[in-house]
Amino acid sequence: GAVVSQHPSWVICKSGTSVKIECRSLDFQATTMFWYRQFPKQSLMLMATSNEGSKATYEQGVEKDKFLINHASLTLSTLTVTSAHPEDSSFYICSAVTSGVTDTQYFGPGTRLTVL
Amino acid sequence: GQQLNQSPQSMFIQEGEDVSMNCTSSSIFNTWLWYKQDPGEGPVLLIALYKAGELTSNGRLTAQFGITRKDSFLNISASIPSDVGIYFCAGRLRGRYGGSQGNLIFGKGTKLSVKP
């Protein structure tokens, strides 16, 4: 149980384009999902917290207009990197918590974004 | 912000050896989680700890929630080659009234490699 998927697993795009990444909880309902960014050889950096049916909460320094988050259902959250630039190239990972057990996060497999 | 000090940063293992790593903080935690991350993949939850003093095993892995609530360790017994990877500790802070507060805080990771 507690499986989280992400799509796509990797994406290469041109500078200036927008990229959408999906995060799904496959076998449970996730009232809260999280989006992280991870640079090589570093730990995970929380970007935002996504709650179903409400606006995402962004961490300090993360541009909400650049990284659009939508959590339309209890099993799906999307992260859209708008007008991507090479510095946005990174490994993006989502995680989800099961309802009622909010202290344990399950992570997706990650999405490698490369902006040319 | 709050920090978790995870050590060692890296270590080399020989097959069959026991491995130990830990996380410490000056703050009090309600939850300790241990994850393993393989290259290009998301973190996989190994063990979750919810009570001070709790000792939990998952196969050859054993983790404990420190009695002071400020630390946790992870032991791997009789290591095998597939144990290589990066291990992260993560925790949620204990709030003033005993509940959890804030988001998961991550350690910087312990990289396990095979001895040449």
PDB file of C-alpha atoms in Angstrom:
ATOM      1  CA  GLY A   1       0.000   0.000   0.000  1.00  0.00           C
ATOM      2  CA  ALA A   2       0.827   3.735   0.010  1.00  0.00           C
ATOM      3  CA  VAL A   3       2.136   3.923  -3.543  1.00  0.00           C
ATOM      4  CA  VAL A   4       2.789   7.300  -5.122  1.00  0.00           C
ATOM      5  CA  SER A   5       3.444   7.681  -8.828  1.00  0.00           C
ATOM      6  CA  GLN A   6       4.780  10.573 -10.879  1.00  0.00           C
ATOM      7  CA  HIS A   7       4.543  11.313 -14.544  1.00  0.00           C
ATOM      8  CA  PRO A   8       6.630  11.868 -16.517  1.00  0.00           C
ATOM      9  CA  SER A   9       9.717  10.271 -15.013  1.00  0.00           C
ATOM     10  CA  TRP A  10      11.880  12.570 -17.091  1.00  0.00           C
ATOM     11  CA  VAL A  11      11.320  15.478 -19.452  1.00  0.00           C
ATOM     12  CA  ILE A  12      13.519  17.634 -21.652  1.00  0.00           C
ATOM     13  CA  CYS A  13      12.129  20.955 -22.800  1.00  0.00           C
ATOM     14  CA  LYS A  14      13.202  24.165 -24.445  1.00  0.00           C
ATOM     15  CA  SER A  15      13.722  27.321 -22.466  1.00  0.00           C
ATOM     16  CA  GLY A  16      10.530  29.343 -22.193  1.00  0.00           C
ATOM     17  CA  THR A  17       8.131  26.431 -22.371  1.00  0.00           C
ATOM     18  CA  SER A  18       5.950  25.155 -19.549  1.00  0.00           C
ATOM     19  CA  VAL A  19       6.102  21.655 -18.139  1.00  0.00           C
ATOM     20  CA  LYS A  20       3.452  19.858 -16.103  1.00  0.00           C
ATOM     21  CA  ILE A  21       4.330  17.082 -13.663  1.00  0.00           C
ATOM     22  CA  GLU A  22       1.651  14.849 -12.184  1.00  0.00           C
ATOM     23  CA  CYS A  23       1.692  13.187  -8.789  1.00  0.00           C
ATOM     24  CA  ARG A  24      -0.839  10.492  -7.982  1.00  0.00           C
ATOM     25  CA  SER A  25      -1.578   8.450  -4.895  1.00  0.00           C
ATOM     26  CA  LEU A  26      -2.502   5.066  -6.342  1.00  0.00           C
ATOM     27  CA  ASP A  27      -4.019   3.175  -3.452  1.00  0.00           C
ATOM     28  CA  PHE A  28      -4.976   5.793  -0.913  1.00  0.00           C
ATOM     29  CA  GLN A  29      -6.499   9.206  -0.622  1.00  0.00           C
ATOM     30  CA  ALA A  30      -4.075  12.002   0.054  1.00  0.00           C
ATOM     31  CA  THR A  31      -5.482  15.142   1.562  1.00  0.00           C
ATOM     32  CA  THR A  32      -2.027  16.645   1.523  1.00  0.00           C
ATOM     33  CA  MET A  33       0.760  16.330  -1.010  1.00  0.00           C
ATOM     34  CA  PHE A  34       4.165  17.939  -0.982  1.00  0.00           C
ATOM     35  CA  TRP A  35       6.483  19.027  -3.754  1.00  0.00           C
ATOM     36  CA  TYR A  36      10.228  18.877  -3.290  1.00  0.00           C
ATOM     37  CA  ARG A  37      13.195  19.816  -5.373  1.00  0.00           C
ATOM     38  CA  GLN A  38      16.504  18.037  -5.101  1.00  0.00           C
ATOM     39  CA  PHE A  39      19.823  19.152  -6.529  1.00  0.00           C
ATOM     40  CA  PRO A  40      22.622  16.620  -7.115  1.00  0.00           C
ATOM     41  CA  LYS A  41      24.158  15.251  -3.917  1.00  0.00           C
ATOM     42  CA  GLN A  42      21.869  17.322  -1.752  1.00  0.00           C
ATOM     43  CA  SER A  43      18.911  16.701   0.474  1.00  0.00           C
ATOM     44  CA  LEU A  44      15.311  17.389  -0.406  1.00  0.00           C
ATOM     45  CA  MET A  45      14.125  20.980  -0.386  1.00  0.00           C
ATOM     46  CA  LEU A  46      10.435  21.517   0.263  1.00  0.00           C
ATOM     47  CA  MET A  47       8.860  23.801  -2.309  1.00  0.00           C
ATOM     48  CA  ALA A  48       5.199  23.773  -1.367  1.00  0.00           C
ATOM     49  CA  THR A  49       2.427  21.986   0.448  1.00  0.00           C
ATOM     50  CA  SER A  50      -0.639  21.143  -1.578  1.00  0.00           C
ATOM     51  CA  ASN A  51      -4.009  20.601   0.097  1.00  0.00           C
ATOM     52  CA  GLU A  52      -6.942  19.190  -1.828  1.00  0.00           C
ATOM     53  CA  GLY A  53      -9.393  21.881  -2.795  1.00  0.00           C
ATOM     54  CA  SER A  54      -7.382  24.824  -1.534  1.00  0.00           C
ATOM     55  CA  LYS A  55      -4.437  26.947  -2.523  1.00  0.00           C
ATOM     56  CA  ALA A  56      -0.966  25.598  -2.054  1.00  0.00           C
ATOM     57  CA  THR A  57       1.312  26.937   0.651  1.00  0.00           C
ATOM     58  CA  TYR A  58       4.692  27.891  -0.732  1.00  0.00           C
ATOM     59  CA  GLU A  59       7.966  27.902   1.155  1.00  0.00           C
ATOM     60  CA  GLN A  60       9.923  31.091   1.423  1.00  0.00           C
ATOM     61  CA  GLY A  61      11.800  31.879  -1.753  1.00  0.00           C
ATOM     62  CA  VAL A  62       9.649  29.709  -4.021  1.00  0.00           C
ATOM     63  CA  GLU A  63       7.811  31.726  -6.663  1.00  0.00           C
ATOM     64  CA  LYS A  64       4.157  30.709  -6.715  1.00  0.00           C
ATOM     65  CA  ASP A  65       3.644  32.165 -10.187  1.00  0.00           C
ATOM     66  CA  LYS A  66       6.555  30.163 -11.495  1.00  0.00           C
ATOM     67  CA  PHE A  67       5.617  26.865  -9.902  1.00  0.00           C
ATOM     68  CA  LEU A  68       1.869  26.434 -10.217  1.00  0.00           C
ATOM     69  CA  ILE A  69       0.347  23.742  -8.052  1.00  0.00           C
ATOM     70  CA  ASN A  70      -3.115  22.300  -8.420  1.00  0.00           C
ATOM     71  CA  HIS A  71      -4.582  19.646  -6.124  1.00  0.00           C
ATOM     72  CA  ALA A  72      -7.898  18.993  -7.783  1.00  0.00           C
ATOM     73  CA  SER A  73      -8.694  15.634  -6.218  1.00  0.00           C
ATOM     74  CA  LEU A  74      -7.684  13.439  -3.312  1.00  0.00           C
ATOM     75  CA  THR A  75      -5.412  11.409  -5.564  1.00  0.00           C
ATOM     76  CA  LEU A  76      -3.860  13.952  -7.902  1.00  0.00           C
ATOM     77  CA  SER A  77      -1.658  17.006  -7.573  1.00  0.00           C
ATOM     78  CA  THR A  78       0.111  18.717 -10.448  1.00  0.00           C
ATOM     79  CA  LEU A  79       3.130  20.981 -10.545  1.00  0.00           C
ATOM     80  CA  THR A  80       3.550  23.203 -13.590  1.00  0.00           C
ATOM     81  CA  VAL A  81       6.891  24.861 -14.132  1.00  0.00           C
ATOM     82  CA  THR A  82       6.020  27.905 -16.195  1.00  0.00           C
ATOM     83  CA  SER A  83       8.408  29.546 -18.639  1.00  0.00           C
ATOM     84  CA  ALA A  84      11.129  27.117 -17.670  1.00  0.00           C
ATOM     85  CA  HIS A  85      14.760  28.174 -17.748  1.00  0.00           C
ATOM     86  CA  PRO A  86      17.938  26.102 -17.488  1.00  0.00           C
ATOM     87  CA  GLU A  87      18.265  26.949 -13.794  1.00  0.00           C
ATOM     88  CA  ASP A  88      14.942  25.158 -13.230  1.00  0.00           C
ATOM     89  CA  SER A  89      16.584  21.890 -14.265  1.00  0.00           C
ATOM     90  CA  SER A  90      16.383  19.630 -11.273  1.00  0.00           C
ATOM     91  CA  PHE A  91      14.874  16.483  -9.796  1.00  0.00           C
ATOM     92  CA  TYR A  92      11.318  17.145  -8.640  1.00  0.00           C
ATOM     93  CA  ILE A  93       9.773  14.733  -6.157  1.00  0.00           C
ATOM     94  CA  CYS A  94       6.287  14.676  -4.731  1.00  0.00           C
ATOM     95  CA  SER A  95       5.092  12.996  -1.584  1.00  0.00           C
ATOM     96  CA  ALA A  96       1.730  12.317  -0.026  1.00  0.00           C
ATOM     97  CA  VAL A  97       0.329  11.619   3.388  1.00  0.00           C
ATOM     98  CA  THR A  98      -2.562   9.318   4.119  1.00  0.00           C
ATOM     99  CA  SER A  99      -5.596  10.785   5.796  1.00  0.00           C
ATOM    100  CA  GLY A 100      -5.374  10.410   9.527  1.00  0.00           C
ATOM    101  CA  VAL A 101      -1.710   9.425   9.536  1.00  0.00           C
ATOM    102  CA  THR A 102      -0.226  12.761   8.767  1.00  0.00           C
ATOM    103  CA  ASP A 103       3.237  12.163  10.107  1.00  0.00           C
ATOM    104  CA  THR A 104       4.336   9.625   7.504  1.00  0.00           C
ATOM    105  CA  GLN A 105       5.109  10.708   3.966  1.00  0.00           C
ATOM    106  CA  TYR A 106       5.378   8.414   0.968  1.00  0.00           C
ATOM    107  CA  PHE A 107       7.390   9.641  -1.974  1.00  0.00           C
ATOM    108  CA  GLY A 108       6.960   9.347  -5.677  1.00  0.00           C
ATOM    109  CA  PRO A 109       9.815   8.164  -7.909  1.00  0.00           C
ATOM    110  CA  GLY A 110      10.700  11.695  -8.996  1.00  0.00           C
ATOM    111  CA  THR A 111      10.775  13.583 -12.289  1.00  0.00           C
ATOM    112  CA  ARG A 112      14.033  14.674 -13.855  1.00  0.00           C
ATOM    113  CA  LEU A 113      13.527  18.016 -15.629  1.00  0.00           C
ATOM    114  CA  THR A 114      16.158  19.249 -18.049  1.00  0.00           C
ATOM    115  CA  VAL A 115      15.657  22.658 -19.618  1.00  0.00           C
ATOM    116  CA  LEU A 116      17.804  23.354 -22.652  1.00  0.00           C
TER     117      LEU A 116
ATOM    118  CA  GLY B   1      15.525  27.083  10.895  1.00  0.00           C
ATOM    119  CA  GLN B   2      15.475  23.759  12.636  1.00  0.00           C
ATOM    120  CA  GLN B   3      18.185  21.355  11.636  1.00  0.00           C
ATOM    121  CA  LEU B   4      18.875  17.686  11.816  1.00  0.00           C
ATOM    122  CA  ASN B   5      22.486  16.661  12.057  1.00  0.00           C
ATOM    123  CA  GLN B   6      22.935  13.376  10.273  1.00  0.00           C
ATOM    124  CA  SER B   7      26.173  11.449  10.509  1.00  0.00           C
ATOM    125  CA  PRO B   8      28.257  10.129   9.073  1.00  0.00           C
ATOM    126  CA  GLN B   9      28.007  11.967   5.749  1.00  0.00           C
ATOM    127  CA  SER B  10      29.377   8.967   3.955  1.00  0.00           C
ATOM    128  CA  MET B  11      30.755   5.563   4.712  1.00  0.00           C
ATOM    129  CA  PHE B  12      32.164   2.580   2.949  1.00  0.00           C
ATOM    130  CA  ILE B  13      30.882  -0.870   3.674  1.00  0.00           C
ATOM    131  CA  GLN B  14      32.183  -4.316   3.101  1.00  0.00           C
ATOM    132  CA  GLU B  15      29.646  -7.038   2.550  1.00  0.00           C
ATOM    133  CA  GLY B  16      28.691  -8.608   5.853  1.00  0.00           C
ATOM    134  CA  GLU B  17      29.572  -5.612   7.997  1.00  0.00           C
ATOM    135  CA  ASP B  18      27.112  -3.935  10.323  1.00  0.00           C
ATOM    136  CA  VAL B  19      26.403  -0.252   9.643  1.00  0.00           C
ATOM    137  CA  SER B  20      25.180   2.455  11.953  1.00  0.00           C
ATOM    138  CA  MET B  21      24.083   6.036  11.315  1.00  0.00           C
ATOM    139  CA  ASN B  22      22.260   8.597  13.390  1.00  0.00           C
ATOM    140  CA  CYS B  23      20.469  11.895  13.458  1.00  0.00           C
ATOM    141  CA  THR B  24      20.536  14.388  16.280  1.00  0.00           C
ATOM    142  CA  SER B  25      18.940  17.718  16.988  1.00  0.00           C
ATOM    143  CA  SER B  26      18.636  20.281  19.717  1.00  0.00           C
ATOM    144  CA  SER B  27      14.854  20.206  19.220  1.00  0.00           C
ATOM    145  CA  ILE B  28      12.280  17.665  20.321  1.00  0.00           C
ATOM    146  CA  PHE B  29      10.576  15.499  17.707  1.00  0.00           C
ATOM    147  CA  ASN B  30       7.288  13.617  17.564  1.00  0.00           C
ATOM    148  CA  THR B  31       8.153  11.449  14.590  1.00  0.00           C
ATOM    149  CA  TRP B  32      11.317   9.998  13.119  1.00  0.00           C
ATOM    150  CA  LEU B  33      11.386   8.487   9.663  1.00  0.00           C
ATOM    151  CA  TRP B  34      14.193   6.759   7.823  1.00  0.00           C
ATOM    152  CA  TYR B  35      14.300   6.691   4.026  1.00  0.00           C
ATOM    153  CA  LYS B  36      16.627   5.199   1.427  1.00  0.00           C
ATOM    154  CA  GLN B  37      17.135   6.849  -1.923  1.00  0.00           C
ATOM    155  CA  ASP B  38      18.721   5.156  -4.904  1.00  0.00           C
ATOM    156  CA  PRO B  39      20.157   7.275  -7.758  1.00  0.00           C
ATOM    157  CA  GLY B  40      17.469   8.814  -9.928  1.00  0.00           C
ATOM    158  CA  GLU B  41      14.637   7.615  -7.722  1.00  0.00           C
ATOM    159  CA  GLY B  42      12.478   8.971  -4.948  1.00  0.00           C
ATOM    160  CA  PRO B  43      13.084   8.149  -1.267  1.00  0.00           C
ATOM    161  CA  VAL B  44      11.583   4.903  -0.058  1.00  0.00           C
ATOM    162  CA  LEU B  45      10.312   4.715   3.504  1.00  0.00           C
ATOM    163  CA  LEU B  46      12.219   2.134   5.540  1.00  0.00           C
ATOM    164  CA  ILE B  47      11.045   2.638   9.099  1.00  0.00           C
ATOM    165  CA  ALA B  48       8.682   5.036  10.862  1.00  0.00           C
ATOM    166  CA  LEU B  49       8.951   5.750  14.591  1.00  0.00           C
ATOM    167  CA  TYR B  50       6.273   7.494  16.629  1.00  0.00           C
ATOM    168  CA  LYS B  51       7.124   6.987  20.306  1.00  0.00           C
ATOM    169  CA  ALA B  52      10.134   7.885  22.416  1.00  0.00           C
ATOM    170  CA  GLY B  53      12.177   4.763  23.086  1.00  0.00           C
ATOM    171  CA  GLU B  54      10.503   2.826  20.278  1.00  0.00           C
ATOM    172  CA  LEU B  55      12.720   0.233  18.629  1.00  0.00           C
ATOM    173  CA  THR B  56      11.497  -1.052  15.280  1.00  0.00           C
ATOM    174  CA  SER B  57      12.950  -3.549  12.826  1.00  0.00           C
ATOM    175  CA  ASN B  58      12.422  -4.065   9.136  1.00  0.00           C
ATOM    176  CA  GLY B  59      14.383  -7.119   8.074  1.00  0.00           C
ATOM    177  CA  ARG B  60      18.057  -6.372   8.640  1.00  0.00           C
ATOM    178  CA  LEU B  61      17.287  -2.759   9.515  1.00  0.00           C
ATOM    179  CA  THR B  62      16.659  -1.563  13.038  1.00  0.00           C
ATOM    180  CA  ALA B  63      15.874   1.992  14.074  1.00  0.00           C
ATOM    181  CA  GLN B  64      15.239   3.579  17.435  1.00  0.00           C
ATOM    182  CA  PHE B  65      13.502   6.758  18.549  1.00  0.00           C
ATOM    183  CA  GLY B  66      15.778   8.255  21.187  1.00  0.00           C
ATOM    184  CA  ILE B  67      14.394   8.522  24.700  1.00  0.00           C
ATOM    185  CA  THR B  68      15.118  12.257  24.800  1.00  0.00           C
ATOM    186  CA  ARG B  69      13.159  12.672  21.531  1.00  0.00           C
ATOM    187  CA  LYS B  70      16.147  14.510  20.086  1.00  0.00           C
ATOM    188  CA  ASP B  71      17.815  11.687  18.204  1.00  0.00           C
ATOM    189  CA  SER B  72      17.368   8.491  16.269  1.00  0.00           C
ATOM    190  CA  PHE B  73      19.666   5.849  14.880  1.00  0.00           C
ATOM    191  CA  LEU B  74      19.471   3.335  12.074  1.00  0.00           C
ATOM    192  CA  ASN B  75      21.424   0.100  12.059  1.00  0.00           C
ATOM    193  CA  ILE B  76      21.904  -2.235   9.134  1.00  0.00           C
ATOM    194  CA  SER B  77      23.128  -5.687  10.014  1.00  0.00           C
ATOM    195  CA  ALA B  78      25.124  -7.975   7.726  1.00  0.00           C
ATOM    196  CA  SER B  79      25.170  -5.472   4.863  1.00  0.00           C
ATOM    197  CA  ILE B  80      24.806  -6.625   1.279  1.00  0.00           C
ATOM    198  CA  PRO B  81      25.758  -4.813  -1.944  1.00  0.00           C
ATOM    199  CA  SER B  82      22.223  -3.592  -2.602  1.00  0.00           C
ATOM    200  CA  ASP B  83      22.328  -1.630   0.658  1.00  0.00           C
ATOM    201  CA  VAL B  84      24.373   1.072  -1.105  1.00  0.00           C
ATOM    202  CA  GLY B  85      22.542   4.322  -1.574  1.00  0.00           C
ATOM    203  CA  ILE B  86      21.725   7.445   0.379  1.00  0.00           C
ATOM    204  CA  TYR B  87      19.882   7.171   3.673  1.00  0.00           C
ATOM    205  CA  PHE B  88      17.918  10.144   4.974  1.00  0.00           C
ATOM    206  CA  CYS B  89      16.473  10.686   8.390  1.00  0.00           C
ATOM    207  CA  ALA B  90      13.460  12.952   8.683  1.00  0.00           C
ATOM    208  CA  GLY B  91      11.435  14.172  11.601  1.00  0.00           C
ATOM    209  CA  ARG B  92       8.473  16.261  12.635  1.00  0.00           C
ATOM    210  CA  LEU B  93       8.869  18.633  15.524  1.00  0.00           C
ATOM    211  CA  ARG B  94       6.868  18.349  18.707  1.00  0.00           C
ATOM    212  CA  GLY B  95       4.780  21.464  19.291  1.00  0.00           C
ATOM    213  CA  ARG B  96       4.166  23.278  22.535  1.00  0.00           C
ATOM    214  CA  TYR B  97       1.082  21.221  23.390  1.00  0.00           C
ATOM    215  CA  GLY B  98       2.450  17.863  22.347  1.00  0.00           C
ATOM    216  CA  GLY B  99       1.149  17.627  18.812  1.00  0.00           C
ATOM    217  CA  SER B 100       3.318  17.650  15.717  1.00  0.00           C
ATOM    218  CA  GLN B 101       4.038  20.938  14.079  1.00  0.00           C
ATOM    219  CA  GLY B 102       5.544  22.020  10.810  1.00  0.00           C
ATOM    220  CA  ASN B 103       6.650  19.966   7.888  1.00  0.00           C
ATOM    221  CA  LEU B 104       9.109  17.109   7.758  1.00  0.00           C
ATOM    222  CA  ILE B 105      12.685  18.195   8.346  1.00  0.00           C
ATOM    223  CA  PHE B 106      15.330  16.189   6.527  1.00  0.00           C
ATOM    224  CA  GLY B 107      18.883  15.353   7.411  1.00  0.00           C
ATOM    225  CA  LYS B 108      21.519  15.815   4.726  1.00  0.00           C
ATOM    226  CA  GLY B 109      21.865  12.120   4.145  1.00  0.00           C
ATOM    227  CA  THR B 110      24.385   9.354   4.682  1.00  0.00           C
ATOM    228  CA  LYS B 111      25.872   7.916   1.534  1.00  0.00           C
ATOM    229  CA  LEU B 112      26.703   4.229   1.715  1.00  0.00           C
ATOM    230  CA  SER B 113      29.229   2.943  -0.784  1.00  0.00           C
ATOM    231  CA  VAL B 114      31.023  -0.345  -1.274  1.00  0.00           C
ATOM    232  CA  LYS B 115      34.640  -0.543  -0.187  1.00  0.00           C
ATOM    233  CA  PRO B 116      36.918  -0.689  -3.181  1.00  0.00           C
TER     234      PRO B 116
END
